[in-house]
Coordinates of C-alpha atoms and ligand atoms in Angstrom, one line a residue:
M907 CA 88.5 103.1 79.3
T908 CA 91.3 103.5 76.8
A909 CA 92.5 101.0 74.2
T910 CA 96.0 101.2 75.7
T911 CA 94.8 99.8 79.0
Q912 CA 92.3 97.3 77.8
A913 CA 94.5 95.5 75.3
R914 CA 96.0 92.2 76.3
P915 CA 99.5 91.5 75.1
K916 CA 99.2 89.8 71.7
G917 CA 100.5 86.4 70.8
R918 CA 100.6 84.9 74.3
A919 CA 97.9 83.2 76.2
R920 CA 97.5 84.6 79.7
K921 CA 95.5 83.6 82.6
P922 CA 93.1 86.3 84.0
E923 CA 94.9 88.1 86.8
G924 CA 91.7 89.2 88.5
Q925 CA 92.0 92.8 87.3
W926 CA 88.6 94.3 88.1
A927 CA 89.0 97.0 85.4
L928 CA 89.1 94.3 82.8
G929 CA 85.9 92.7 84.1
E930 CA 87.8 89.9 85.9
R931 CA 85.6 89.9 89.0
D932 CA 85.5 86.2 89.9
P933 CA 87.6 85.7 93.1
L934 CA 90.6 83.7 92.2
N935 CA 92.1 82.8 95.6
P936 CA 90.7 82.2 99.1
N937 CA 91.5 85.8 100.2
E938 CA 89.6 87.2 97.4
V939 CA 86.7 84.9 98.2
F940 CA 86.3 86.0 101.8
K941 CA 86.8 89.7 100.9
Q942 CA 84.0 89.4 98.3
A943 CA 81.7 87.3 100.6
D944 CA 81.6 90.0 103.2
A945 CA 83.3 93.4 103.3
P946 CA 86.3 93.3 105.6
L947 CA 85.4 96.4 107.6
N948 CA 82.1 94.7 108.7
V949 CA 84.2 92.7 111.2
R950 CA 84.5 95.8 113.5
R951 CA 80.8 95.5 114.4
R952 CA 81.0 91.8 115.0
I953 CA 84.1 92.3 117.3
L954 CA 82.1 94.9 119.3
E955 CA 78.8 93.1 119.4
E956 CA 79.7 89.4 119.4
Y957 CA 83.3 88.4 119.7
A958 CA 84.3 90.6 122.6
A959 CA 81.5 89.1 124.7
G960 CA 81.8 85.5 123.3
G961 CA 85.5 85.3 123.5
F962 CA 88.1 83.7 121.2
D963 CA 86.3 80.4 120.6
T964 CA 83.3 82.1 119.1
I965 CA 85.3 83.9 116.3
E966 CA 84.4 82.6 112.8
G967 CA 87.4 81.3 110.8
T968 CA 87.5 83.8 107.9
D969 CA 87.1 86.7 110.4
L970 CA 89.8 85.3 112.7
R971 CA 92.5 84.7 110.0
G972 CA 91.2 87.2 107.5
R973 CA 89.1 90.3 108.3
F974 CA 90.5 90.8 111.8
R975 CA 93.6 92.2 110.1
W976 CA 91.7 95.2 108.8
M977 CA 91.2 96.1 112.5
G978 CA 95.0 95.8 113.2
L979 CA 94.6 92.3 114.8
Y980 CA 96.5 89.2 113.9
T981 CA 96.5 86.0 115.9
Q982 CA 99.9 85.5 117.5
R983 CA 102.0 82.4 117.4
R984 CA 101.3 79.8 120.0
P985 CA 104.4 79.7 122.3
G986 CA 106.9 76.9 122.0
I987 CA 106.3 75.8 118.4
D988 CA 109.5 75.0 116.7
G989 CA 110.5 77.1 113.7
G990 CA 111.0 74.0 111.6
K991 CA 107.3 73.3 111.9
T992 CA 106.1 76.7 110.7
A993 CA 105.4 75.7 107.1
T994 CA 103.8 72.3 107.9
L995 CA 101.4 72.9 110.8
P996 CA 97.8 73.9 110.0
P997 CA 96.9 77.5 111.0
E998 CA 94.7 76.4 113.9
E999 CA 97.7 74.7 115.6
L1000 CA 99.9 77.7 115.1
D1001 CA 97.2 80.2 116.4
D1002 CA 97.4 81.3 120.0
E1003 CA 94.2 82.6 121.5
F1004 CA 95.8 86.0 121.9
F1005 CA 96.4 88.7 119.3
M1006 CA 99.0 91.0 118.1
M1007 CA 97.5 94.5 117.8
R1008 CA 99.0 97.3 115.7
V1009 CA 98.1 100.9 116.4
R1010 CA 98.5 103.0 113.4
I1011 CA 100.4 106.3 113.9
D1012 CA 100.3 108.1 110.6
G1013 CA 103.3 110.3 110.3
G1014 CA 104.7 108.8 113.5
Q1015 CA 103.4 111.9 115.4
L1016 CA 102.4 111.6 119.0
T1017 CA 101.7 113.9 122.0
T1018 CA 102.7 112.9 125.5
E1019 CA 99.0 112.5 126.3
Q1020 CA 98.7 109.9 123.5
L1021 CA 102.0 108.2 124.6
R1022 CA 100.5 107.8 128.1
V1023 CA 97.4 106.2 126.7
L1024 CA 99.5 103.8 124.6
A1025 CA 101.5 103.0 127.7
G1026 CA 98.5 102.3 129.8
I1027 CA 97.0 99.9 127.2
S1028 CA 100.3 98.0 127.3
T1029 CA 100.4 97.6 131.0
D1030 CA 96.6 97.0 131.4
F1031 CA 96.0 94.6 128.5
A1032 CA 99.2 93.6 126.7
R1033 CA 101.5 92.2 129.5
D1034 CA 103.6 95.4 129.2
S1035 CA 104.6 94.6 125.6
A1036 CA 105.2 97.4 123.1
D1037 CA 107.4 97.4 120.0
I1038 CA 108.1 100.4 117.7
T1039 CA 107.7 98.9 114.3
D1040 CA 109.6 100.0 111.1
R1041 CA 106.4 101.8 109.9
H1042 CA 106.4 103.8 113.1
N1043 CA 103.4 102.0 114.6
I1044 CA 103.1 100.7 118.1
Q1045 CA 102.6 96.9 118.2
Y1046 CA 101.2 95.0 121.2
H1047 CA 101.1 91.4 122.0
W1048 CA 98.9 89.2 124.3
I1049 CA 95.7 91.1 123.5
D1050 CA 92.5 89.3 124.5
V1051 CA 89.5 89.9 122.1
K1052 CA 87.4 90.6 125.2
D1053 CA 89.5 93.7 125.9
V1054 CA 89.4 95.1 122.4
P1055 CA 86.3 97.4 122.8
E1056 CA 87.9 99.2 125.8
I1057 CA 91.3 99.5 124.1
W1058 CA 89.6 101.1 121.0
E1059 CA 87.7 103.4 123.3
R1060 CA 90.9 104.6 125.0
L1061 CA 92.7 105.0 121.7
E1062 CA 89.8 106.9 120.1
A1063 CA 89.6 109.3 123.0
V1064 CA 93.0 110.6 122.0
G1065 CA 92.6 110.4 118.3
L1066 CA 94.3 107.0 117.7
D1067 CA 93.0 103.8 116.2
T1068 CA 93.9 100.4 114.7
M1069 CA 91.7 100.8 111.6
E1070 CA 93.4 99.2 108.5
A1071 CA 96.7 98.9 110.3
C1072 CA 97.0 95.5 108.6
G1073 CA 95.1 93.8 105.7
D1074 CA 94.6 94.5 102.0
C1075 CA 94.1 98.2 102.4
T1076 CA 95.9 101.5 102.8
R1077 CA 98.3 101.0 105.7
T1078 CA 99.9 103.5 108.1
A1079 CA 101.3 106.4 106.0
L1080 CA 105.0 107.2 106.7
G1081 CA 106.0 110.8 107.3
S1082 CA 109.2 112.5 108.3
P1083 CA 109.8 112.1 112.0
V1084 CA 111.0 115.7 112.0
A1085 CA 108.3 117.2 109.9
G1086 CA 107.7 120.8 110.8
V1087 CA 111.0 121.3 112.7
H1088 CA 113.9 120.2 110.5
P1089 CA 115.9 123.2 109.2
D1090 CA 116.3 121.6 105.7
E1091 CA 112.5 121.1 105.3
V1092 CA 111.0 123.6 102.8
L1093 CA 107.4 122.3 103.0
D1094 CA 105.7 120.3 105.8
A1095 CA 103.7 117.4 104.3
T1096 CA 101.7 116.8 107.5
P1097 CA 98.5 118.4 106.2
A1098 CA 98.4 115.8 103.3
L1099 CA 98.9 113.0 105.8
E1100 CA 96.1 114.3 108.0
Y1101 CA 93.7 114.7 105.1
I1102 CA 94.3 111.2 103.9
K1103 CA 93.9 109.7 107.3
K1104 CA 90.7 111.7 108.0
H1105 CA 89.0 111.1 104.7
Y1106 CA 90.1 107.8 103.3
V1107 CA 91.2 105.4 106.1
G1108 CA 88.2 103.2 106.8
D1109 CA 86.5 104.1 103.5
P1110 CA 84.8 100.8 102.4
E1111 CA 85.5 101.8 98.7
L1112 CA 89.2 101.5 99.4
A1113 CA 89.1 98.6 101.8
N1114 CA 89.4 95.7 99.3
L1115 CA 92.7 96.2 97.5
P1116 CA 94.6 93.4 95.9
R1117 CA 97.0 93.5 98.8
K1118 CA 98.5 96.0 101.2
F1119 CA 99.3 99.5 100.0
K1120 CA 102.1 101.5 101.7
T1121 CA 102.4 105.2 101.6
A1122 CA 105.2 107.7 102.4
I1123 CA 104.8 111.5 102.3
A1124 CA 107.5 113.9 103.4
W1125 CA 109.8 116.6 102.3
L1126 CA 112.9 114.8 103.6
P1127 CA 113.7 111.4 102.1
D1128 CA 114.0 110.0 105.6
M1129 CA 111.1 107.5 105.3
A1130 CA 112.5 104.9 102.8
P1131 CA 110.6 106.3 99.9
E1132 CA 112.1 103.8 97.4
I1133 CA 110.3 100.8 99.0
N1134 CA 106.8 102.2 99.4
D1135 CA 103.9 101.6 97.0
I1136 CA 103.6 105.3 96.7
S1137 CA 105.9 108.1 97.9
F1138 CA 105.8 111.8 97.6
V1139 CA 109.3 113.3 98.3
G1140 CA 110.1 117.0 98.5
S1141 CA 111.2 118.6 95.2
I1142 CA 111.5 122.2 94.0
H1143 CA 110.0 122.8 90.6
P1144 CA 111.8 125.6 88.7
E1145 CA 108.6 127.4 87.9
H1146 CA 106.1 126.3 90.5
G1147 CA 108.3 126.1 93.6
P1148 CA 108.2 123.5 96.4
G1149 CA 106.1 120.3 95.9
F1150 CA 106.6 116.6 95.7
D1151 CA 108.1 114.1 93.3
L1152 CA 105.8 111.2 92.7
Q1153 CA 107.3 107.7 92.9
I1154 CA 105.2 104.5 92.8
G1155 CA 105.5 100.7 92.9
G1156 CA 108.3 100.1 95.5
G1157 CA 108.3 97.1 97.8
L1158 CA 110.6 94.4 99.2
S1159 CA 109.3 91.1 100.4
T1160 CA 110.6 88.1 98.4
K1161 CA 111.1 90.1 95.2
P1162 CA 112.5 93.6 95.8
F1163 CA 111.5 96.4 93.5
F1164 CA 112.4 100.1 93.9
A1165 CA 109.7 102.7 93.2
L1166 CA 109.7 104.3 89.8
R1167 CA 109.6 108.0 89.3
L1168 CA 106.6 109.0 87.1
G1169 CA 108.4 112.3 86.3
A1170 CA 105.6 114.2 87.8
W1171 CA 105.6 117.1 90.3
V1172 CA 102.6 117.4 92.7
P1173 CA 101.9 120.5 94.8
L1174 CA 101.0 119.8 98.5
E1175 CA 97.3 120.6 98.1
E1176 CA 97.0 118.0 95.3
V1177 CA 98.8 115.2 97.1
P1178 CA 95.6 113.6 98.5
E1179 CA 93.9 113.7 95.1
V1180 CA 96.8 112.0 93.4
W1181 CA 97.2 109.5 96.2
L1182 CA 93.6 108.6 95.9
A1183 CA 93.9 108.1 92.1
V1184 CA 96.9 105.8 92.5
V1185 CA 95.0 103.7 95.2
K1186 CA 92.1 103.4 92.8
L1187 CA 94.4 102.4 89.9
F1188 CA 95.8 99.7 92.1
R1189 CA 92.4 98.6 93.3
D1190 CA 91.1 98.3 89.7
Y1191 CA 94.1 97.1 87.8
G1192 CA 96.1 95.3 90.5
F1193 CA 96.6 91.5 90.0
R1194 CA 94.4 89.5 92.3
R1195 CA 95.1 85.9 91.2
L1196 CA 98.2 85.1 93.0
R1197 CA 98.9 86.6 96.5
N1198 CA 102.6 86.8 95.8
R1199 CA 102.0 88.9 92.6
A1200 CA 99.3 91.1 94.0
R1201 CA 101.4 94.1 95.2
L1202 CA 101.4 97.2 93.0
K1203 CA 105.0 96.7 92.0
Y1204 CA 104.1 93.8 89.7
L1205 CA 101.7 95.9 87.8
V1206 CA 104.1 98.9 87.6
E1207 CA 106.9 96.5 86.5
E1208 CA 104.7 95.2 83.7
W1209 CA 103.5 98.6 82.6
G1210 CA 106.6 100.7 83.2
A1211 CA 106.5 104.4 84.3
E1212 CA 105.1 105.9 81.0
R1213 CA 102.1 103.7 80.7
T1214 CA 101.4 103.8 84.4
R1215 CA 101.4 107.6 84.3
Q1216 CA 99.2 107.6 81.2
V1217 CA 96.5 105.4 82.8
L1218 CA 96.7 107.4 86.0
E1219 CA 96.1 110.6 84.2
E1220 CA 93.5 109.5 81.6
E1221 CA 91.4 107.2 83.7
F1222 CA 91.8 108.2 87.4
L1223 CA 92.7 111.9 87.4
G1224 CA 91.1 113.2 84.2
R1225 CA 94.0 115.6 83.7
K1226 CA 97.7 115.8 83.1
L1227 CA 100.2 115.9 85.8
V1228 CA 102.9 118.6 85.8
D1229 CA 106.4 117.3 84.8
G1230 CA 108.9 117.8 87.5
P1231 CA 112.5 117.2 88.6
P1232 CA 113.6 114.3 90.8
A1233 CA 113.9 114.7 94.5
P1234 CA 117.4 114.8 96.0
T1235 CA 118.6 111.4 97.3
P1236 CA 120.4 111.2 100.6
K1237 CA 124.0 109.8 100.8
H1238 CA 123.4 107.9 104.0
T1239 CA 120.5 106.8 106.1
I1240 CA 118.8 109.6 108.0
D1241 CA 117.8 108.2 111.3
H1242 CA 117.8 111.4 113.4
I1243 CA 119.7 109.8 116.3
G1244 CA 121.4 112.3 118.6
V1245 CA 120.9 116.0 119.3
H1246 CA 120.0 118.3 116.4
R1247 CA 119.0 121.9 116.0
Q1248 CA 115.4 122.7 115.0
K1249 CA 114.5 125.5 112.7
D1250 CA 113.0 127.4 115.6
G1251 CA 116.3 127.2 117.7
D1252 CA 115.1 124.3 120.0
N1253 CA 116.5 120.8 119.6
F1254 CA 115.2 117.4 118.5
V1255 CA 116.8 114.4 120.2
G1256 CA 116.7 111.0 118.5
F1257 CA 116.9 107.9 120.7
A1258 CA 117.6 104.2 119.9
S1259 CA 116.1 101.3 121.8
V1260 CA 117.3 97.9 120.7
A1261 CA 115.4 96.9 117.5
G1262 CA 112.3 98.9 118.6
R1263 CA 111.6 96.9 121.7
T1264 CA 110.3 98.8 124.6
S1265 CA 107.4 98.4 127.1
G1266 CA 104.4 100.2 128.4
T1267 CA 106.2 100.9 131.7
A1268 CA 109.1 102.5 129.8
L1269 CA 106.8 104.5 127.5
A1270 CA 104.9 106.0 130.5
A1271 CA 108.3 107.1 132.0
V1272 CA 109.3 108.5 128.6
A1273 CA 106.2 110.7 128.6
D1274 CA 107.2 112.0 132.0
A1275 CA 110.8 112.6 130.9
V1276 CA 109.6 114.4 127.8
E1277 CA 107.3 116.7 129.8
A1278 CA 110.1 117.3 132.4
A1279 CA 112.2 118.5 129.4
G1280 CA 109.6 121.1 128.5
S1281 CA 108.2 119.2 125.5
A1282 CA 104.9 117.5 124.7
R1283 CA 105.8 116.1 121.2
V1284 CA 107.3 112.7 120.3
R1285 CA 107.8 111.1 116.9
L1286 CA 108.4 107.4 116.1
T1287 CA 110.5 106.6 113.1
P1288 CA 110.6 104.1 110.2
Y1289 CA 113.9 102.9 111.7
Q1290 CA 112.3 101.8 115.0
K1291 CA 113.5 104.9 116.8
L1292 CA 111.9 107.6 119.0
V1293 CA 112.5 111.3 118.6
V1294 CA 111.7 114.0 121.1
L1295 CA 111.0 117.5 119.7
D1296 CA 111.1 121.0 121.1
V1297 CA 113.9 120.5 123.7
A1298 CA 115.6 123.7 124.9
D1299 CA 119.4 123.6 125.1
E1300 CA 119.4 123.6 128.9
N1301 CA 117.1 120.5 129.1
V1302 CA 119.0 118.3 126.6
E1303 CA 121.4 116.6 128.9
A1304 CA 118.9 115.9 131.6
L1305 CA 116.6 114.3 129.0
V1306 CA 119.4 112.2 127.6
D1307 CA 120.3 111.0 131.1
T1308 CA 116.7 110.2 132.1
M1309 CA 116.0 108.3 128.9
R1310 CA 119.1 106.0 129.2
P1311 CA 117.8 103.7 132.0
L1312 CA 114.5 103.5 130.2
G1313 CA 116.2 101.8 127.3
F1314 CA 116.5 104.8 125.0
E1315 CA 120.0 105.9 124.1
A1316 CA 120.7 109.2 122.3
R1317 CA 124.4 108.4 121.8
P1318 CA 124.3 104.7 121.0
S1319 CA 127.0 102.5 119.6
H1320 CA 126.9 101.9 115.9
W1321 CA 125.5 98.5 116.5
R1322 CA 122.6 99.5 118.6
R1323 CA 121.9 102.4 116.3
A1324 CA 121.6 100.5 113.1
T1325 CA 120.3 97.1 114.1
M1326 CA 116.7 96.4 113.2
A1327 CA 114.6 93.3 113.7
C1328 CA 111.1 92.1 112.8
T1329 CA 108.7 90.3 115.2
G1330 CA 110.2 86.9 114.7
I1331 CA 109.3 83.5 116.2
E1332 CA 108.3 84.9 119.6
F1333 CA 104.9 86.0 118.2
C1334 CA 104.8 85.7 114.4
K1335 CA 103.2 82.7 112.9
L1336 CA 105.3 82.8 109.7
A1337 CA 108.6 83.0 111.5
I1338 CA 111.2 80.3 111.3
V1339 CA 113.7 81.8 113.8
E1340 CA 114.1 84.2 116.7
T1341 CA 114.8 87.9 115.9
K1342 CA 114.2 90.5 118.6
K1343 CA 116.1 88.7 121.3
R1344 CA 118.8 87.6 118.9
A1345 CA 119.2 91.3 117.9
A1346 CA 119.5 92.3 121.5
D1347 CA 122.1 89.6 122.2
L1348 CA 124.0 90.5 119.0
V1349 CA 124.1 94.2 119.8
E1350 CA 125.4 93.5 123.3
D1351 CA 128.0 91.1 121.9
L1352 CA 129.2 93.5 119.2
E1353 CA 129.4 96.4 121.6
T1354 CA 132.1 94.4 123.4
R1355 CA 133.8 92.8 120.5
L1356 CA 133.9 95.8 118.2
A1357 CA 134.0 98.7 120.6
H1358 CA 137.4 99.7 119.0
L1359 CA 135.6 100.4 115.7
N1360 CA 133.1 102.9 117.0
E1361 CA 135.5 105.7 116.2
V1362 CA 136.9 104.1 113.1
L1363 CA 133.6 103.7 111.2
E1364 CA 132.2 107.0 109.9
H1365 CA 128.8 105.4 109.4
P1366 CA 127.0 102.6 111.2
I1367 CA 126.8 99.3 109.4
A1368 CA 123.1 98.4 109.3
I1369 CA 122.2 94.9 110.4
H1370 CA 118.6 93.8 109.8
L1371 CA 117.1 90.5 111.0
N1372 CA 114.1 88.8 109.5
G1373 CA 112.5 85.7 110.9
C1374 CA 111.4 84.4 107.5
P1375 CA 111.7 85.1 103.7
N1376 CA 109.3 88.1 104.0
S1377 CA 111.1 91.3 104.5
C1378 CA 109.4 93.1 107.4
A1379 CA 112.8 94.3 108.6
R1380 CA 114.0 95.3 105.1
I1381 CA 116.9 92.9 104.9
Q1382 CA 117.6 93.5 101.2
V1383 CA 118.5 97.2 101.8
A1384 CA 120.7 96.6 104.9
D1385 CA 124.5 96.4 104.8
I1386 CA 124.2 93.0 106.4
G1387 CA 120.7 91.5 105.9
L1388 CA 119.9 88.3 107.7
K1389 CA 117.0 86.1 106.5
G1390 CA 115.9 83.5 109.0
Q1391 CA 115.9 79.9 107.9
I1392 CA 116.8 76.5 109.2
V1393 CA 120.5 75.8 108.3
T1394 CA 122.8 72.8 108.7
D1395 CA 125.5 73.2 111.4
E1396 CA 129.0 71.6 111.3
N1397 CA 127.6 68.5 112.9
G1398 CA 125.0 68.0 110.2
E1399 CA 122.2 69.1 112.5
Q1400 CA 119.3 71.3 111.3
V1401 CA 119.4 74.4 113.5
P1402 CA 118.1 78.1 113.4
G1403 CA 120.3 80.3 111.3
Y1404 CA 120.3 83.0 108.6
Q1405 CA 120.9 83.4 104.9
V1406 CA 123.1 86.5 104.5
H1407 CA 122.5 89.4 102.0
L1408 CA 125.4 91.8 101.9
G1409 CA 125.7 95.4 100.7
G1410 CA 122.2 96.6 100.3
G1411 CA 121.2 100.3 100.7
L1412 CA 118.8 103.1 100.0
G1413 CA 119.3 106.7 98.8
E1414 CA 122.5 107.1 96.8
D1415 CA 123.5 103.6 97.8
L1416 CA 120.3 102.3 96.3
V1417 CA 120.9 98.6 95.6
V1418 CA 119.6 95.2 96.6
G1419 CA 122.0 93.3 98.9
R1420 CA 123.8 90.4 97.2
K1421 CA 122.5 87.0 98.4
L1422 CA 125.6 85.0 99.0
R1423 CA 124.5 81.4 98.7
A1424 CA 127.5 80.1 100.6
H1425 CA 126.9 82.5 103.5
K1426 CA 124.5 80.8 105.8
V1427 CA 125.2 81.5 109.4
V1428 CA 124.2 79.4 112.4
A1429 CA 122.3 81.7 114.8
T1430 CA 124.7 81.0 117.7
E1431 CA 127.6 82.1 115.6
L1432 CA 126.2 85.4 114.4
G1433 CA 128.6 87.5 116.5
D1434 CA 131.6 85.7 115.1
Y1435 CA 130.3 86.1 111.5
V1436 CA 129.6 89.8 111.8
E1437 CA 133.0 90.4 113.5
R1438 CA 134.8 88.7 110.6
V1439 CA 132.9 90.6 107.9
V1440 CA 133.3 94.0 109.5
T1441 CA 136.9 93.5 110.4
R1442 CA 137.7 92.4 106.8
F1443 CA 135.8 95.5 105.5
V1444 CA 137.8 97.8 107.8
E1445 CA 141.1 96.3 106.8
Q1446 CA 140.5 96.2 103.1
R1447 CA 138.5 99.4 102.4
E1448 CA 139.8 102.3 100.5
V1449 CA 139.5 105.9 101.7
S1450 CA 135.8 106.9 102.1
E1451 CA 134.5 103.6 100.8
T1452 CA 131.3 102.6 102.5
F1453 CA 130.2 99.1 103.3
G1454 CA 127.7 99.1 100.4
D1455 CA 130.5 100.1 98.0
Ligands
SF4_2507 FE1 107.0 87.5 110.6 FE2 108.6 87.0 108.6 FE3 107.6 89.5 108.8 FE4 109.4 88.6 110.5 S1 109.7 88.9 108.3 S2 107.5 89.6 111.1 S3 108.9 86.4 110.7 S4 106.4 87.6 108.4

């Protein structure tokens, strides 16, 4: 270990942060205690051999509210509990006996065969629930632990699983939804995604990280690279050719931080090696004392890009990385909605549901529609959308028409296109307010109120709704970000509402939205508020000014 990394800052007393590389192995919070007491991945065997037979009441507490997450399982919120009580009720009163289950879909890539299996699990075991998440997973609700073995069997039969879909581990890796087909793509990153999934997901050595670790690997910057713990984004080196720009330490939550470039260029075949080195750096140096300081971004913020790269090279790679140029940044969000030409002459068609909500019944019908259009490939996106690949010209319109009644629109209004929502109070134990239904009502409302602006606005205005101060729906990088909280209405009553953040964005518009303390909106008046803000923007903007500007 080098002196650079061992040395503590001089002249200031500092509590141990639980950094393993500095010998700070004593667990410093309850999560670290249960992870050290028994490896999280061991819970898989107990689910299969004990809990599925014994049922919910037999599940041990630190498994139920801790290790189950490593298997993609969270207890869902007991129905009917008021959002104002979220912070005060003990966990056992918030817990329902059913689970949310997240299926990891690395790269967002699915075949129609896989889609049918996902649909069947939804209708057979999840009361027809299915949400497309903003990390292109499929999330179910109402899962009974007794059904988990059969669900896993069905998933594994088609190459899918829920392993490490949640928990302090390497979560679903984002890829470009149009990897391999987009005409602007120079290098398809899918082999790196596949290698990492095959070799490292479920590795006990990487299953006790300080907190979650989010990955994005793609040529196109269409997977929100700025807010992942590690991103590899397409970049052409003047001597070595196509490869990837390495960025690390991004994340939102309650303290947004955009990933830092390390100034390094990584060829495709070295992406898994460099990824593994960064995961180990996080595992060994990440802060484990306070949960709200345990993401990689806090370490990277403290060290800066130069020292982070030095430690990575000296201690975890054992070699220097190649210096490289930055990846290009997109001017606007790339959501792939609509009909677009592939590099092979076919088309890909991007569809919006409302805030990712769909159902098993709809997904089964989508699989039929995709095959009727001559394709067998579907992609989910980090914007809660669905893209169908390989559609010949003559099949496009029939596909678009068939998908519409299934809740998937290829030519959506701006509002439907750019509204995202997290799980919210319907199922999430941390939520304070409703989000999915509120988003659906808002989209319907705005489609009527602001229909006249569809032609006027060149780009959709992104509206993201969170049910609590966490940022699962990325509110700080939306044009209008809405953070759920209890607010005071005009009669002095405490009611569900939102704190507004305005003007956030990614790509060239990279900025955290401004939190306007005075802008707190009662949930029932959301439509009025958005109409006022958008109308004022349209009236006062200068030529080509975007909402973020
Ligand atoms: Fe739950 Fe909050 Fe995340 Fe929404 S933002 S899913 S309410 S933790």
